[in-house]
Amino acid sequence: MKSLFYLPFWFSKAKFSGSKRPLQTVLFISDKCNLTCKHCTVYQLKNPHIKTYEQVKEELEYSYHLGSRFVDFEGGEPTLWHDGDKDLNSLIRLAKAIGFYSTTITTNAQMPFTNSEADSIWVSLDGLGDFHDEIRGKGAFERLVKNIAAANHPELSVNMVINSQNYTSVEETIEFAKTNPHIQSISLNFHTPYEGTEDLFLDWDKRSEVIDLIIQKKKAGYPIMNSVSGLKLMKHNQFKKQCWVSNFILSDGTRLAECPGSTAGVCDQCGFSMAGEMHSVFNLKPDTILAGMKLRM
Ligand SMILES: C[S@@+](CC[C@H](N)C(=O)[O-])C[C@H]1O[C@@H](n2cnc3c(N)ncnc32)[C@H](O)[C@@H]1O
Ligand code: SF4
């Protein structure tokens, strides 16, 4: 309910007074992981950073004071996190106590998360069956299906990162999201070619074809989170980015006022759908505003 008042306040300050205060925080609590996905440059196998409860508390308070009211706990794999008797749910309760309106976790769903107290859960799903396993490792798809069924969380969505290996699985993955009773919706993103993963970048012509397919599915009523306006922008990526809408705090404690993609120099090839969605919101596209409200409330 509080977000009903805060969102228009935040938006009018950003749109009309040029304020650049973050709305959301992407907080990497560790870079330890139980998978080694082909497209990922985040995980650390040797000597991973694992934040303490106190460090996360300080980072949450810092982000709250910047103006952020939504937090996404990221990693590495956030469900692996603990500090003594504190676990991921302890961080969720902490964020709520500080004043965050909503908490999200992004997980690979390889570990059970039946007791998660997060308001919403994003599960990374990179295609059906072998497509997913080709990127994430053998057995990963089966474990994901089992764990999302066991969790039966009321606000669980999946997030697909489309790349040169899995783009032919997009349609069946959208179908799967519609028919699986434990999935509310699907968000579609494209691979961002961080150093060492350039071969997974999907060329622009294929990307455009895939976007046309997604738009067709969206218009046919499939539960696709992306807006049509945002999707169209992702075809060419030539638009002003509003990446300061989220502040990022990396596993090593680095605090960034915007997405790490800008320091990595990959913005021109960015595949994060949020970039297009944010540009459309600031250009007052009704379909994107509606999609954003749905996500945030
Ligand atoms: C880094 S992971 C951390 C959370 C968790 N381990 C998981 O896999 O969901 C967060 C999200 O970033 C996505 N991701 C990783 N590398 C990416 C890349 N190069 N381009 C686009 N998305 C990427 C993952 O697929 C996942 O959905
Ligand atoms: S599960 Fe997540 S953090 Fe781990 S390697 Fe895969 S994308 Fe990276």
XYZ file of C-alpha atoms and ligand atoms in Angstrom:
332
model
C 0.000 0.000 0.000
C 2.849 2.388 0.915
C 4.305 1.905 -2.551
C 1.058 3.257 -4.027
C 2.050 6.677 -2.660
C 5.810 6.380 -2.994
C 5.919 5.358 -6.676
C 4.182 8.483 -8.097
C 6.248 10.667 -5.707
C 9.514 9.044 -6.833
C 8.511 9.165 -10.483
C 7.483 12.834 -10.539
C 10.727 13.848 -8.817
C 12.743 11.830 -11.323
C 10.798 12.940 -14.393
C 10.227 16.605 -13.616
C 12.977 17.641 -11.144
C 15.818 15.573 -12.572
C 16.283 13.665 -9.286
C 18.354 10.499 -9.714
C 17.605 8.574 -6.559
C 17.415 4.787 -6.903
C 14.090 3.034 -6.513
C 15.552 -0.438 -6.217
C 18.713 -1.994 -4.800
C 20.405 -5.008 -6.297
C 22.385 -6.394 -3.396
C 24.896 -9.162 -4.056
C 25.242 -10.936 -0.718
C 27.942 -13.339 -1.884
C 29.529 -14.639 -5.068
C 29.576 -18.246 -3.876
C 27.562 -20.518 -6.150
C 26.572 -24.141 -6.631
C 26.564 -23.871 -10.443
C 29.047 -22.651 -13.056
C 26.756 -21.353 -15.793
C 28.306 -20.683 -19.191
C 26.919 -17.163 -19.481
C 27.889 -15.954 -16.019
C 30.946 -13.963 -14.923
C 29.838 -13.376 -11.338
C 30.528 -16.606 -9.432
C 33.835 -17.285 -7.661
C 34.922 -20.860 -7.112
C 37.999 -20.044 -5.039
C 37.784 -17.718 -2.044
C 34.284 -16.366 -2.659
C 33.187 -13.168 -0.921
C 30.482 -13.884 1.632
C 29.077 -10.854 3.417
C 28.344 -10.805 7.118
C 24.895 -9.996 8.472
C 26.269 -6.699 9.803
C 27.698 -5.761 6.402
C 24.375 -6.441 4.677
C 22.604 -4.394 7.376
C 24.884 -1.433 6.730
C 24.374 -1.734 2.961
C 20.593 -1.950 3.319
C 20.532 1.149 5.538
C 22.758 3.030 3.090
C 20.466 2.106 0.165
C 17.325 3.010 2.092
C 18.745 6.441 2.835
C 19.483 6.929 -0.850
C 15.739 6.498 -1.424
C 15.550 2.848 -2.463
C 12.452 0.974 -1.291
C 12.729 -2.363 -3.122
C 15.566 -4.818 -2.708
C 16.622 -7.820 -4.748
C 19.001 -10.233 -3.015
C 21.414 -11.565 -5.604
C 24.596 -13.569 -5.826
C 26.209 -15.977 -6.511
C 23.440 -18.134 -5.209
C 21.588 -16.274 -2.435
C 19.920 -19.397 -0.978
C 23.380 -20.637 0.082
C 23.971 -17.594 2.269
C 24.216 -17.807 6.051
C 26.146 -16.117 8.830
C 26.052 -18.175 12.025
C 22.371 -18.768 12.760
C 21.246 -16.073 10.268
C 19.977 -17.150 6.869
C 18.404 -15.503 3.819
C 15.065 -15.105 5.634
C 16.889 -13.161 8.360
C 18.006 -10.663 5.676
C 14.475 -10.444 4.303
C 13.109 -9.635 7.784
C 15.914 -7.135 8.290
C 15.103 -5.322 5.023
C 11.438 -5.120 6.025
C 12.353 -3.800 9.485
C 14.483 -1.074 7.871
C 11.486 -0.015 5.784
C 11.839 -1.660 2.367
C 8.398 -2.228 0.855
C 9.246 -5.399 -0.941
C 11.989 -8.017 -1.105
C 12.899 -10.268 -3.996
C 15.354 -13.117 -4.369
C 16.825 -14.329 -7.633
C 17.715 -18.004 -7.454
C 18.825 -20.894 -9.614
C 16.376 -23.101 -7.628
C 18.889 -25.884 -7.088
C 18.262 -25.929 -3.339
C 14.819 -26.182 -1.707
C 13.367 -22.767 -0.766
C 10.031 -23.913 0.683
C 10.229 -21.557 3.655
C 11.171 -18.398 1.747
C 9.671 -15.224 3.203
C 10.559 -13.118 0.137
C 7.630 -11.180 -1.322
C 8.534 -12.445 -4.742
C 10.926 -14.955 -6.217
C 12.686 -14.904 -9.567
C 13.857 -18.278 -10.767
C 16.372 -18.329 -13.605
C 15.192 -20.636 -16.371
C 17.255 -20.646 -19.548
C 15.177 -22.926 -21.753
C 13.443 -26.278 -21.446
C 15.206 -29.477 -20.369
C 18.503 -29.902 -22.203
C 18.595 -26.243 -23.269
C 18.682 -25.197 -19.619
C 21.139 -27.956 -18.683
C 23.497 -27.070 -21.545
C 23.999 -23.664 -19.931
C 23.583 -24.537 -16.248
C 24.771 -28.156 -15.941
C 23.235 -31.614 -16.083
C 20.218 -32.171 -13.831
C 19.694 -28.442 -13.182
C 16.325 -28.339 -14.977
C 14.940 -31.342 -13.100
C 15.977 -29.914 -9.720
C 14.444 -26.543 -10.642
C 11.086 -28.086 -11.570
C 11.020 -30.122 -8.349
C 11.979 -27.197 -6.111
C 9.512 -24.682 -7.571
C 6.716 -27.253 -7.134
C 7.724 -27.891 -3.525
C 7.990 -24.163 -2.772
C 4.588 -23.367 -4.260
C 5.301 -19.661 -3.619
C 2.379 -17.408 -4.622
C 4.634 -14.853 -6.354
C 7.148 -16.885 -8.323
C 8.193 -15.876 -11.835
C 10.887 -17.120 -14.157
C 13.580 -15.162 -15.911
C 15.066 -16.391 -19.183
C 18.327 -15.057 -20.605
C 18.206 -15.652 -24.341
C 21.503 -16.404 -26.059
C 22.969 -17.949 -29.221
C 22.490 -21.472 -27.776
C 18.944 -21.350 -26.426
C 17.017 -18.904 -28.627
C 15.148 -21.733 -30.364
C 13.691 -22.753 -26.995
C 12.002 -19.401 -26.295
C 8.535 -20.398 -27.517
C 8.374 -23.664 -25.556
C 9.715 -21.918 -22.448
C 6.920 -19.333 -22.670
C 4.416 -22.206 -23.060
C 5.939 -23.929 -20.024
C 5.598 -20.728 -17.946
C 1.939 -20.558 -18.889
C 1.077 -24.161 -18.107
C 3.196 -24.751 -14.991
C 0.880 -24.017 -12.028
C 3.763 -22.771 -9.862
C 4.827 -19.990 -12.250
C 3.062 -16.635 -12.396
C 4.886 -15.041 -15.307
C 8.031 -14.965 -17.399
C 10.489 -12.154 -18.043
C 12.634 -12.352 -21.175
C 16.121 -10.886 -21.364
C 19.056 -11.231 -23.725
C 22.606 -12.257 -23.021
C 24.887 -9.330 -22.192
C 28.366 -10.153 -23.495
C 30.592 -9.563 -20.492
C 34.243 -10.400 -21.191
C 34.739 -14.102 -21.913
C 31.090 -14.758 -22.829
C 30.944 -12.927 -26.184
C 30.161 -16.154 -28.110
C 26.748 -16.334 -26.428
C 25.613 -12.958 -27.771
C 22.624 -13.382 -30.061
C 23.051 -11.428 -33.301
C 20.734 -8.456 -33.869
C 18.700 -10.017 -36.703
C 17.881 -13.131 -34.672
C 17.211 -10.970 -31.625
C 14.697 -8.983 -33.633
C 12.948 -12.169 -34.820
C 12.769 -13.508 -31.259
C 11.314 -10.199 -30.057
C 8.614 -10.381 -32.740
C 7.742 -13.860 -31.488
C 7.583 -12.667 -27.863
C 5.337 -9.734 -28.840
C 3.057 -12.130 -30.717
C 2.817 -14.357 -27.631
C 2.230 -11.380 -25.365
C -0.623 -10.182 -27.579
C -2.068 -13.705 -27.487
C -2.366 -13.416 -23.702
C 0.696 -15.316 -22.461
C 1.925 -14.212 -18.993
C 4.908 -12.213 -20.248
C 6.174 -9.551 -17.887
C 7.882 -7.383 -20.537
C 5.819 -4.630 -22.141
C 5.489 -4.380 -25.924
C 7.017 -0.864 -25.864
C 10.009 -2.074 -23.855
C 10.503 -5.087 -26.115
C 10.526 -2.969 -29.269
C 13.334 -0.825 -27.842
C 15.414 -3.929 -27.142
C 15.488 -4.668 -30.899
C 18.093 -1.992 -31.593
C 19.132 -0.842 -28.112
C 19.607 2.748 -29.283
C 17.916 4.673 -26.528
C 18.887 6.691 -23.489
C 19.447 4.324 -20.576
C 18.109 5.096 -17.101
C 20.279 2.582 -15.281
C 20.510 4.717 -12.114
C 16.976 3.497 -11.211
C 18.741 0.623 -9.398
C 21.843 0.993 -7.255
C 24.106 -2.033 -7.115
C 26.262 -3.281 -4.265
C 28.634 -5.979 -5.416
C 29.873 -9.002 -3.467
C 33.185 -7.293 -2.673
C 31.285 -4.336 -1.228
C 31.738 -1.993 -4.213
C 28.847 0.468 -4.303
C 27.693 1.523 -7.761
C 25.098 4.149 -8.588
C 24.101 2.212 -11.690
C 24.362 -1.148 -13.419
C 27.908 -2.634 -13.593
C 27.403 -2.922 -17.376
C 28.438 0.711 -17.818
C 31.877 0.175 -16.238
C 32.248 -3.037 -18.281
C 31.464 -1.074 -21.472
C 28.643 -3.374 -22.628
C 25.701 -0.926 -22.597
C 25.381 -0.925 -26.410
C 24.843 -4.687 -26.312
C 22.877 -4.772 -23.070
C 20.224 -7.472 -22.891
C 18.536 -6.590 -19.598
C 14.912 -5.910 -20.415
C 14.690 -3.472 -17.510
C 16.686 -0.987 -19.612
C 13.956 -0.794 -22.266
C 11.202 -0.894 -19.652
C 12.660 2.066 -17.770
C 13.072 4.151 -20.922
C 9.424 3.460 -21.809
C 8.244 4.394 -18.304
C 10.052 7.736 -18.552
C 8.423 8.283 -21.937
C 5.040 7.611 -20.329
C 4.183 4.508 -22.355
C 0.941 3.281 -20.759
C 1.591 -0.439 -21.344
C 4.985 -0.223 -19.621
C 3.639 1.832 -16.719
C 0.950 -0.813 -16.230
C 3.529 -3.628 -16.349
C 5.731 -1.754 -13.855
C 2.834 -1.168 -11.437
C 1.944 -4.864 -11.638
C 5.531 -5.758 -10.782
C 5.860 -3.312 -7.911
C 2.490 -3.732 -6.189
C 24.078 -13.703 -11.563
S 22.593 -14.582 -11.312
C 22.518 -14.695 -9.524
C 21.313 -15.376 -8.997
C 21.232 -16.878 -9.148
N 22.450 -17.537 -8.952
C 20.600 -17.260 -10.475
O 21.261 -17.836 -11.327
O 19.426 -16.946 -10.628
C 21.307 -13.379 -11.638
C 20.752 -13.399 -13.032
O 21.710 -12.884 -13.931
C 21.602 -13.627 -15.130
N 22.841 -13.474 -15.894
C 24.050 -13.974 -15.599
N 24.949 -13.639 -16.559
C 24.267 -12.897 -17.468
C 24.649 -12.259 -18.699
N 25.881 -12.307 -19.173
N 23.692 -11.598 -19.391
C 22.429 -11.530 -18.925
N 22.029 -12.100 -17.770
C 22.942 -12.781 -17.062
C 21.336 -15.029 -14.645
O 20.810 -15.861 -15.657
C 20.357 -14.785 -13.535
O 19.028 -14.763 -14.011
S 23.620 -19.955 -10.807
Fe 23.553 -17.717 -11.024
S 25.421 -16.929 -10.023
Fe 25.632 -19.167 -10.229
S 26.817 -19.393 -12.067
Fe 24.664 -19.513 -12.661
S 23.994 -17.413 -13.191
Fe 25.976 -17.292 -12.096
